[in-house]
mmCIF file of C-alpha atoms and ligand atoms in Angstrom:
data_model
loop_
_atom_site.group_PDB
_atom_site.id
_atom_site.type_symbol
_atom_site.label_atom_id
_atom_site.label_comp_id
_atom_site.label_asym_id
_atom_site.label_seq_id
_atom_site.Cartn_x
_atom_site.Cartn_y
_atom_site.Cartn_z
ATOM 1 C CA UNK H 17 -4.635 11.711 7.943
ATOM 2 C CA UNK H 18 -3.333 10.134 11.113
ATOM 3 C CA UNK H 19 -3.492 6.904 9.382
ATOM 4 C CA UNK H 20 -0.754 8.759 6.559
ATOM 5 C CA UNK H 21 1.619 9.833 9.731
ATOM 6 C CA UNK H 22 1.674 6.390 11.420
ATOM 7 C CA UNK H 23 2.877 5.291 8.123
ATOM 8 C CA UNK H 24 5.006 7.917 7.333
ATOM 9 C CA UNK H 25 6.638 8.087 10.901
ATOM 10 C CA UNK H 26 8.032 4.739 10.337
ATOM 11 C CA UNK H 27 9.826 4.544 6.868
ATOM 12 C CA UNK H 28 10.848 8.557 6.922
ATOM 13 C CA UNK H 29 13.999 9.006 9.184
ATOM 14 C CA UNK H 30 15.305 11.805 7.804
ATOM 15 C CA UNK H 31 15.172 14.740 5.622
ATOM 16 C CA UNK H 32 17.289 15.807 2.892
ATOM 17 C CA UNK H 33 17.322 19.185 2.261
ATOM 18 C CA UNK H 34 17.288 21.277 -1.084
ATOM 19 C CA UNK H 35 21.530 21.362 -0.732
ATOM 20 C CA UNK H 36 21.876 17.777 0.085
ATOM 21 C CA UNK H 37 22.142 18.538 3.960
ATOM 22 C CA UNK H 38 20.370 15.356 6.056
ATOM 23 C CA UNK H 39 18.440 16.045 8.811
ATOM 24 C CA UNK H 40 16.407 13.761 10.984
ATOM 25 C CA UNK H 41 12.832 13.957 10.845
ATOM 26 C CA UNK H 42 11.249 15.755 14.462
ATOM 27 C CA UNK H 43 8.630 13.189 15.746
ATOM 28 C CA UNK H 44 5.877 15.434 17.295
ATOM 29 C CA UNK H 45 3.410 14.094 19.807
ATOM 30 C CA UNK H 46 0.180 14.666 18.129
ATOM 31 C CA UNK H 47 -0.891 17.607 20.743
ATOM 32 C CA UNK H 48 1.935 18.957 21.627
ATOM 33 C CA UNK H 49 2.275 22.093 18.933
ATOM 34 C CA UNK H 50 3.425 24.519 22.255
ATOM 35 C CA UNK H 51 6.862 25.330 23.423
ATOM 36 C CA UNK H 52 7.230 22.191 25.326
ATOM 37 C CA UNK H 53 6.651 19.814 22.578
ATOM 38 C CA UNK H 54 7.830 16.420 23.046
ATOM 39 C CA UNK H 55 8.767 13.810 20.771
ATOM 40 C CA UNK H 56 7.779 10.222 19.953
ATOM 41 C CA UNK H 57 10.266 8.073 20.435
ATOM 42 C CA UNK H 58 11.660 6.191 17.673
ATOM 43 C CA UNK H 59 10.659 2.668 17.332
ATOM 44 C CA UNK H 60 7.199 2.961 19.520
ATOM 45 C CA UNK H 61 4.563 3.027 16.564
ATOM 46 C CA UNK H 62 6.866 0.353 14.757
ATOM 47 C CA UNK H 63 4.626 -2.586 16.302
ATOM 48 C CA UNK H 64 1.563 -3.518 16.580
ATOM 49 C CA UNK H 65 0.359 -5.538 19.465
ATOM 50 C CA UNK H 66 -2.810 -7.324 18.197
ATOM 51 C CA UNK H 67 -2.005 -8.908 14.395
ATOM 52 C CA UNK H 68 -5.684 -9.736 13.417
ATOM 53 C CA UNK H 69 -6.471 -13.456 12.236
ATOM 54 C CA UNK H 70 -10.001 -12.663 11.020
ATOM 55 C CA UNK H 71 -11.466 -13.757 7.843
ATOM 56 C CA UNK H 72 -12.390 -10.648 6.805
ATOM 57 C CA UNK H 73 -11.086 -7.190 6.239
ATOM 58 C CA UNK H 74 -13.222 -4.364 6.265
ATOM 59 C CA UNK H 75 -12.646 -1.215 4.417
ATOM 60 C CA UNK H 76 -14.543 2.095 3.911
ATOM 61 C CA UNK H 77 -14.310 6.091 2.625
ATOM 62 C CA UNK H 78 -14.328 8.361 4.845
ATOM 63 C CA UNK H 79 -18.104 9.295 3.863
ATOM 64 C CA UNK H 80 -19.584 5.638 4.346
ATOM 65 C CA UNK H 81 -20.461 5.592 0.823
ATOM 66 C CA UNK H 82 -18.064 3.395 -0.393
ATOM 67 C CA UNK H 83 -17.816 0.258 1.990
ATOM 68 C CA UNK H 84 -16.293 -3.261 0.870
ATOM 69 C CA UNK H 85 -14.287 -6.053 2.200
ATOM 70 C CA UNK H 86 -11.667 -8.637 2.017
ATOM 71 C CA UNK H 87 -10.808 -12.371 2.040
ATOM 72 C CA UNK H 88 -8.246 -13.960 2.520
ATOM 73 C CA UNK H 89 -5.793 -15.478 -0.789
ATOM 74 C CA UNK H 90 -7.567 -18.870 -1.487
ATOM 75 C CA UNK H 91 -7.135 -20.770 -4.649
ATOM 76 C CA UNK H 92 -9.420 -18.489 -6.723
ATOM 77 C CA UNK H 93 -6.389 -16.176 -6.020
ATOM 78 C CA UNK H 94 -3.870 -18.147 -7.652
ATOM 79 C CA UNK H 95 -5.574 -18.550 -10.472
ATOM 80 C CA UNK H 96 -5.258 -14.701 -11.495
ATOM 81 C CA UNK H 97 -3.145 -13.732 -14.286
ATOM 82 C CA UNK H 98 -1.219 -10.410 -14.221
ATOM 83 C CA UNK H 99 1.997 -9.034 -15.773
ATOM 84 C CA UNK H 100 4.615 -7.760 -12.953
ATOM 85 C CA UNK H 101 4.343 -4.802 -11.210
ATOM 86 C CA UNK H 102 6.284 -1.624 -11.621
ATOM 87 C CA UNK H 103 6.832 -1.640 -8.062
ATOM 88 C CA UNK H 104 8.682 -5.356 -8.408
ATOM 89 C CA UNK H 105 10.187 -4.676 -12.067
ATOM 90 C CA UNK H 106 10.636 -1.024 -12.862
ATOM 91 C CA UNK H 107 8.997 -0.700 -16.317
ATOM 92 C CA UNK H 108 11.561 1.912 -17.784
ATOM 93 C CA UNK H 109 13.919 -0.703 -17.893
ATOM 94 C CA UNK H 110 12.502 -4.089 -18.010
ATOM 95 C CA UNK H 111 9.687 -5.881 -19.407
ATOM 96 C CA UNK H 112 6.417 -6.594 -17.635
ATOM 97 C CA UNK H 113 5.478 -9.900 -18.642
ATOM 98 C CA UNK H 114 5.125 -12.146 -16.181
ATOM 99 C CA UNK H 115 5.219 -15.988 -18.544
ATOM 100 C CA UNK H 116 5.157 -18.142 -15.554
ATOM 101 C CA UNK H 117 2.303 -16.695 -14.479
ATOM 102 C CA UNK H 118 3.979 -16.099 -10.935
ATOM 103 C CA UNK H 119 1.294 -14.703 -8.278
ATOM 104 C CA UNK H 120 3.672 -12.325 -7.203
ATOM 105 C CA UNK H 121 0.456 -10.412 -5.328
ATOM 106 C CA UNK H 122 0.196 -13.537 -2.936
ATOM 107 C CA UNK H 123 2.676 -13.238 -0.097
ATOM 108 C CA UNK H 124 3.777 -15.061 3.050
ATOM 109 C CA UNK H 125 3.033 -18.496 1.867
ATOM 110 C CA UNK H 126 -0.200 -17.443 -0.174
ATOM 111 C CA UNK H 127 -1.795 -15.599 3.247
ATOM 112 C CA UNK H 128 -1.037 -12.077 2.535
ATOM 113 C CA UNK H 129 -1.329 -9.369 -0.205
ATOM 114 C CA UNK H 130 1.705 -7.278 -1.630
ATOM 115 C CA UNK H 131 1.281 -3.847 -0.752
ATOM 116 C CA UNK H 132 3.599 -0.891 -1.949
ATOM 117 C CA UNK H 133 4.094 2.683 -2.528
ATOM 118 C CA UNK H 134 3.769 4.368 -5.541
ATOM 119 C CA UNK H 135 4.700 8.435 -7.194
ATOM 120 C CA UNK H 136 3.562 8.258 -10.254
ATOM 121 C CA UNK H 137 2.257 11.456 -11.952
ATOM 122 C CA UNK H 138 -1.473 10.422 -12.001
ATOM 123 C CA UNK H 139 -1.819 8.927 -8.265
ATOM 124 C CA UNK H 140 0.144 12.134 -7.449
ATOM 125 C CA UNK H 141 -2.624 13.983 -9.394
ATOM 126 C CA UNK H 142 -5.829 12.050 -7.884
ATOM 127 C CA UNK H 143 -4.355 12.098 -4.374
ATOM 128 C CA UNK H 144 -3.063 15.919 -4.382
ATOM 129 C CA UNK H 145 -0.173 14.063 -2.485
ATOM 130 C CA UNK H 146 3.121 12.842 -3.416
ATOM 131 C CA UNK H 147 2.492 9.290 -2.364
ATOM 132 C CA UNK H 148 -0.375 6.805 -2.921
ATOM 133 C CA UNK H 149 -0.023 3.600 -0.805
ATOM 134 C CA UNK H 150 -1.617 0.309 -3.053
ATOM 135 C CA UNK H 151 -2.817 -3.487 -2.230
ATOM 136 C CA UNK H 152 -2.485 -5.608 -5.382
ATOM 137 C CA UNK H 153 -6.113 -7.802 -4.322
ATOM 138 C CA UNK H 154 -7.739 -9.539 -6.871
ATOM 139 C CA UNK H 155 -10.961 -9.214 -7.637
ATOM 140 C CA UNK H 156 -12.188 -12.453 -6.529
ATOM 141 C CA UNK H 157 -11.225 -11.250 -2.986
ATOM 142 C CA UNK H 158 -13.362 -8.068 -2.663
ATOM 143 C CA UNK H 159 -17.015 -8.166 -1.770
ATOM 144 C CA UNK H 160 -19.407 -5.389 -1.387
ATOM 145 C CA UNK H 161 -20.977 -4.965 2.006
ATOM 146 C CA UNK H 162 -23.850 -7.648 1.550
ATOM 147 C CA UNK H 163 -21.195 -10.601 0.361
ATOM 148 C CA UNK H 164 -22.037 -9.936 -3.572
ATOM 149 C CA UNK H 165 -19.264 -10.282 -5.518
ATOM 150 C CA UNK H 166 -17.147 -6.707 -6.546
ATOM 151 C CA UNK H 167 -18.530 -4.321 -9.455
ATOM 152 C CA UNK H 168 -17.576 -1.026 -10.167
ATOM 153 C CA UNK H 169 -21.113 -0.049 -9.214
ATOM 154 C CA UNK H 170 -20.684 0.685 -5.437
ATOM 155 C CA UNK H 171 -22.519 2.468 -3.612
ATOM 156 C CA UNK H 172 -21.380 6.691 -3.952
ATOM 157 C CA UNK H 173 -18.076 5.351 -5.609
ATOM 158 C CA UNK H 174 -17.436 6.854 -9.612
ATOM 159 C CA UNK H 175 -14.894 5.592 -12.130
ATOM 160 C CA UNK H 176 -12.442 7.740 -14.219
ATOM 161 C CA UNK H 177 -10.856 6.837 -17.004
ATOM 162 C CA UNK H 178 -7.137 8.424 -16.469
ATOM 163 C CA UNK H 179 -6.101 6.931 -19.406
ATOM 164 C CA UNK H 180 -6.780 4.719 -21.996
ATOM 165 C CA UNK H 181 -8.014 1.572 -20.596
ATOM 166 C CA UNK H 182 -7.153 2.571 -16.737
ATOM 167 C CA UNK H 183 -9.464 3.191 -14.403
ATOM 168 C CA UNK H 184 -9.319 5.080 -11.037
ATOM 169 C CA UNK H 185 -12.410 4.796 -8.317
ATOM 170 C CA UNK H 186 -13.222 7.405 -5.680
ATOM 171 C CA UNK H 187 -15.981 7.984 -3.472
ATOM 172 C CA UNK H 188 -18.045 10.915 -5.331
ATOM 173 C CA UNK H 189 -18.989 12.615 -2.282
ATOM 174 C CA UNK H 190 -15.921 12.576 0.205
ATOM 175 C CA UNK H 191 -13.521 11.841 -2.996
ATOM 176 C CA UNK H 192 -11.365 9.639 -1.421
ATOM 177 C CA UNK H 193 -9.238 6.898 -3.553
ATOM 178 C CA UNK H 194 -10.662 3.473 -4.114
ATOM 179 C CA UNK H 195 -9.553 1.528 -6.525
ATOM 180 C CA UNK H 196 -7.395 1.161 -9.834
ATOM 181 C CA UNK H 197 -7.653 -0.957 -12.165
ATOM 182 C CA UNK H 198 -7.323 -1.974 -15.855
ATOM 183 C CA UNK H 199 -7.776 -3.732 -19.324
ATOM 184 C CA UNK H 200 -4.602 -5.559 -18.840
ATOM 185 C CA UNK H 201 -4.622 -7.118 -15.701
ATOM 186 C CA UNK H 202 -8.530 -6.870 -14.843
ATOM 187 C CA UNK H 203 -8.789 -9.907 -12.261
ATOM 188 C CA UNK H 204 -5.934 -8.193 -10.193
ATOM 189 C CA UNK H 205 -7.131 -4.695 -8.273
ATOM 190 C CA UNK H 206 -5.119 -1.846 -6.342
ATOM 191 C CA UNK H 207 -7.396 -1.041 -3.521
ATOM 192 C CA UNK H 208 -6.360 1.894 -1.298
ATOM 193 C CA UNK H 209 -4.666 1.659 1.553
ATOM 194 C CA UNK H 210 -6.195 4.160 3.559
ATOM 195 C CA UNK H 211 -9.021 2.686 3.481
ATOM 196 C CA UNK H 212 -8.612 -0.421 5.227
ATOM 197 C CA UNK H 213 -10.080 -0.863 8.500
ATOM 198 C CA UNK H 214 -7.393 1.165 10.898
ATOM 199 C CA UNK H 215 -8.072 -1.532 13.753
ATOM 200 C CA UNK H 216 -5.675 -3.522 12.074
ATOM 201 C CA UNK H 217 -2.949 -0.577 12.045
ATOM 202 C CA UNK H 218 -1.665 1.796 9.698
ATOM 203 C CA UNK H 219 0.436 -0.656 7.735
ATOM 204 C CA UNK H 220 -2.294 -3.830 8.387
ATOM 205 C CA UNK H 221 0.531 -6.066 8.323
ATOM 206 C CA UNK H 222 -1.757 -8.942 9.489
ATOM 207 C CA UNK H 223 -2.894 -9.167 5.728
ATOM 208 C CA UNK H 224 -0.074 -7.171 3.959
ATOM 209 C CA UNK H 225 3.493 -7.826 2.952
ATOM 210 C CA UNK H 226 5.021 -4.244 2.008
ATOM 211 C CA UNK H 227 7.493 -4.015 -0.623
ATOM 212 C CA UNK H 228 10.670 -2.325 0.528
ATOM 213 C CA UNK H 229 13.202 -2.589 -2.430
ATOM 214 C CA UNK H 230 11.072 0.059 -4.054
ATOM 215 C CA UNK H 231 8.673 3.199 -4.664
ATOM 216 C CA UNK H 232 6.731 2.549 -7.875
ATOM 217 C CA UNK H 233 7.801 4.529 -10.432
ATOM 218 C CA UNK H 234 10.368 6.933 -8.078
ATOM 219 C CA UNK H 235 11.775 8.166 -11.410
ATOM 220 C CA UNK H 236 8.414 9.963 -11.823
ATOM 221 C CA UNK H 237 8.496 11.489 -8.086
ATOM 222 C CA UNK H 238 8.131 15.450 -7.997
ATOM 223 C CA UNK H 239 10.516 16.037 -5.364
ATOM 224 C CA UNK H 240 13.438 13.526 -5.474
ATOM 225 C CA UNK H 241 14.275 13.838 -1.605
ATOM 226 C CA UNK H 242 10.956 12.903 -0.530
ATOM 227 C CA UNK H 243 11.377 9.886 -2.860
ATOM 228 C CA UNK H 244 14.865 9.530 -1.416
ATOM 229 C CA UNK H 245 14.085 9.129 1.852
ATOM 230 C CA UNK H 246 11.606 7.297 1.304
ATOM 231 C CA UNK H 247 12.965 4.385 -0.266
ATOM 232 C CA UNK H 248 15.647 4.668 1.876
ATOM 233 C CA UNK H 249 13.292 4.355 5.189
ATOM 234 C CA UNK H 250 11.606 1.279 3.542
ATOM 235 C CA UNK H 251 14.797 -0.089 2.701
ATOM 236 C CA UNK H 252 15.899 0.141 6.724
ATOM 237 C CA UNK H 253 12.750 -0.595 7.866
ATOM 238 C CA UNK H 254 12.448 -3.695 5.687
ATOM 239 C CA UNK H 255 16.064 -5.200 6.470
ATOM 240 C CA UNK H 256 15.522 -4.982 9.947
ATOM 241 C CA UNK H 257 12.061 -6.603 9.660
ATOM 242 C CA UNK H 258 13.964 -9.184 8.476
ATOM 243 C CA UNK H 259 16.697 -9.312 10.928
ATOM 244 C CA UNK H 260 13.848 -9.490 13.698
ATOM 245 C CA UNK H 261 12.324 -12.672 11.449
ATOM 246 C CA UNK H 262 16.230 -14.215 10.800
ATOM 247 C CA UNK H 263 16.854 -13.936 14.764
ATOM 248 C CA UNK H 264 13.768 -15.620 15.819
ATOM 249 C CA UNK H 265 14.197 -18.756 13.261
ATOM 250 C CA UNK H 266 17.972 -18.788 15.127
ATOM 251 C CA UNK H 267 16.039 -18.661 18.803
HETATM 252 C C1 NAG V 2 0.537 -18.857 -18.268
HETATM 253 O O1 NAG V 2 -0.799 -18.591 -18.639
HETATM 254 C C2 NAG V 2 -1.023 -18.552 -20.027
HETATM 255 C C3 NAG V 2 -2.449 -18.124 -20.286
HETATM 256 O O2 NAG V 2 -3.365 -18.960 -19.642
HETATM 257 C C4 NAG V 2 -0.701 -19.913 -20.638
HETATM 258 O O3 NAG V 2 -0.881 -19.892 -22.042
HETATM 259 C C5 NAG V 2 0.723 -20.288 -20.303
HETATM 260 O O4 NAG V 2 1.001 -21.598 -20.738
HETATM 261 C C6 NAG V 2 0.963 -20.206 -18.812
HETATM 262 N N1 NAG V 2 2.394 -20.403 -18.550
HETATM 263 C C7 NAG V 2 2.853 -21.351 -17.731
HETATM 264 C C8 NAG V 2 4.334 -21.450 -17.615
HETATM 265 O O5 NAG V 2 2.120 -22.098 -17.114
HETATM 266 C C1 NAG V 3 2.458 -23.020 3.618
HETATM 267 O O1 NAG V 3 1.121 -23.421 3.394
HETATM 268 C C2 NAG V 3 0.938 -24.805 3.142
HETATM 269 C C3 NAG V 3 -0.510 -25.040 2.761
HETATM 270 O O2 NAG V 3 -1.398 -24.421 3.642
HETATM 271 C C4 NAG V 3 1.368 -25.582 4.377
HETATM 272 O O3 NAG V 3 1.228 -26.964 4.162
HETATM 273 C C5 NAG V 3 2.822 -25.241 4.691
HETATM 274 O O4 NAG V 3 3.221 -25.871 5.876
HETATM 275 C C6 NAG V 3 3.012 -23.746 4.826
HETATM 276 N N1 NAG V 3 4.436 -23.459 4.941
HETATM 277 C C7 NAG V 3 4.917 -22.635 5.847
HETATM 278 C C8 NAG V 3 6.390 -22.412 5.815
HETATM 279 O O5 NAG V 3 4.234 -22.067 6.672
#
């Protein structure tokens, strides 16, 4: 959970409330709940100091049950097919296909994965929160503990169908999200944010590129200022990322 509100503390700058009124979002210290409460100043979970360059990236439920890892993009990457995600190409308006076979999940010169945020009813509904955090990986990438390649057959994890020819992973004792995946795209995987190994950070920029133009499927999203401000926080968060990036090619 503290993983969620390093996340959250970053992209969510305000609140809007039921009338439309904006309010900015209080930034508790984690144990301060008493009268003299202070607050975390803005900008000082934004970084992180240490930006891994290992070769692998660990991940686990909260259990133990479920325990995998990552490599990083190498050619076997670029060789996946997939169709365009909802989070790059909204689906209620455009078309998915993807005939150039662009490897939209490789990022930062082929070193990173796209990662993204997503309120669609049924992550809503297998979470029990509003917003599921996703790495596009592919499969190739993802090793069980003892360096054998991925299979759904891992350790306490179980598969559920959520509908036809999707498939959603959790751990079946702790229940925490793994993976989805599907029939249509079955070399690409989303793999769970929260589960990645939280030495790297909440956001594990050192192997993701977040996607800030867009919540996946925000037409979907329960409450619609949540959603709002949201994409909104990404939005900020991700120009500025990119203001930091423009100033040091000018330096
Ligand atoms: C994309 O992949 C498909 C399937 O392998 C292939 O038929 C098609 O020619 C590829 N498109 C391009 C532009 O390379
Ligand atoms: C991108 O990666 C290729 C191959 O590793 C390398 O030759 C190139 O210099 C890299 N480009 C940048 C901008 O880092």
């Amino acid at each position: 959970m503290f993983k969620i509100f390093l996340l959250y503390i970053v992209w969510f700058h305000e609140i809007v409330d039921a009338d439309g009124t904006k309010r900015p979002l209080k930034r508790w210290m984690l144990n301060d709940r008493g009268e003299k409460a202070e607050f975390v100043p803005e900008n000082s979970l934004q970084t992180l100091e240490k930006i891994s360059s290992g070769d692998k990236l660990k991940a686990q439920c909260h259990c133990g049950g479920v325990k995998f890892y990552i490599t990083r993009p190498n050619e076997a990457s670029k060789k996946v097919q997939s169709p365009f995600p909802d989070l790059q190409v909204p689906y209620h308006s455009h078309s998915n296909a993807n005939p150039e076979n662009k490897t939209w999940w490789l990022r930062d010169n082929d070193t990173k994965y796209l990662a993204g945020t997503c309120t669609c009813t049924s992550c809503r509904q297998n979470l029990g929160m509003e917003i599921q955090t996703w790495a596009f990986v592919p499969k190739c990438n993802i090793f069980k503990e003892d360096g054998s390649p991925l299979d759904f057959h891992l350790g306490t994890m179980k598969t559920y169908p959520s509908s036809e020819g999707v498939f959603r992973e959790f751990c079946g004792k702790c229940g925490a999200t793994v993976f989805w995946h599907c029939e249509e795209r079955p070399e690409l995987i989303d793999v769970s944010v929260g589960l990645l190994d939280l030495e790297e950070g909440a956001r594990v920029e050192g192997w993701l590129d977040w996607w800030t133009d867009r919540v996946s499927f925000e037409e979907m999203a329960v409450s619609r200022s949540l959603v709002a401000s949201l994409e909104d926080g990404l939005k900020k968060w991700g120009a500025k990322r990119q203001g930091v990036e423009a100033q040091d090619i000018v330096s």
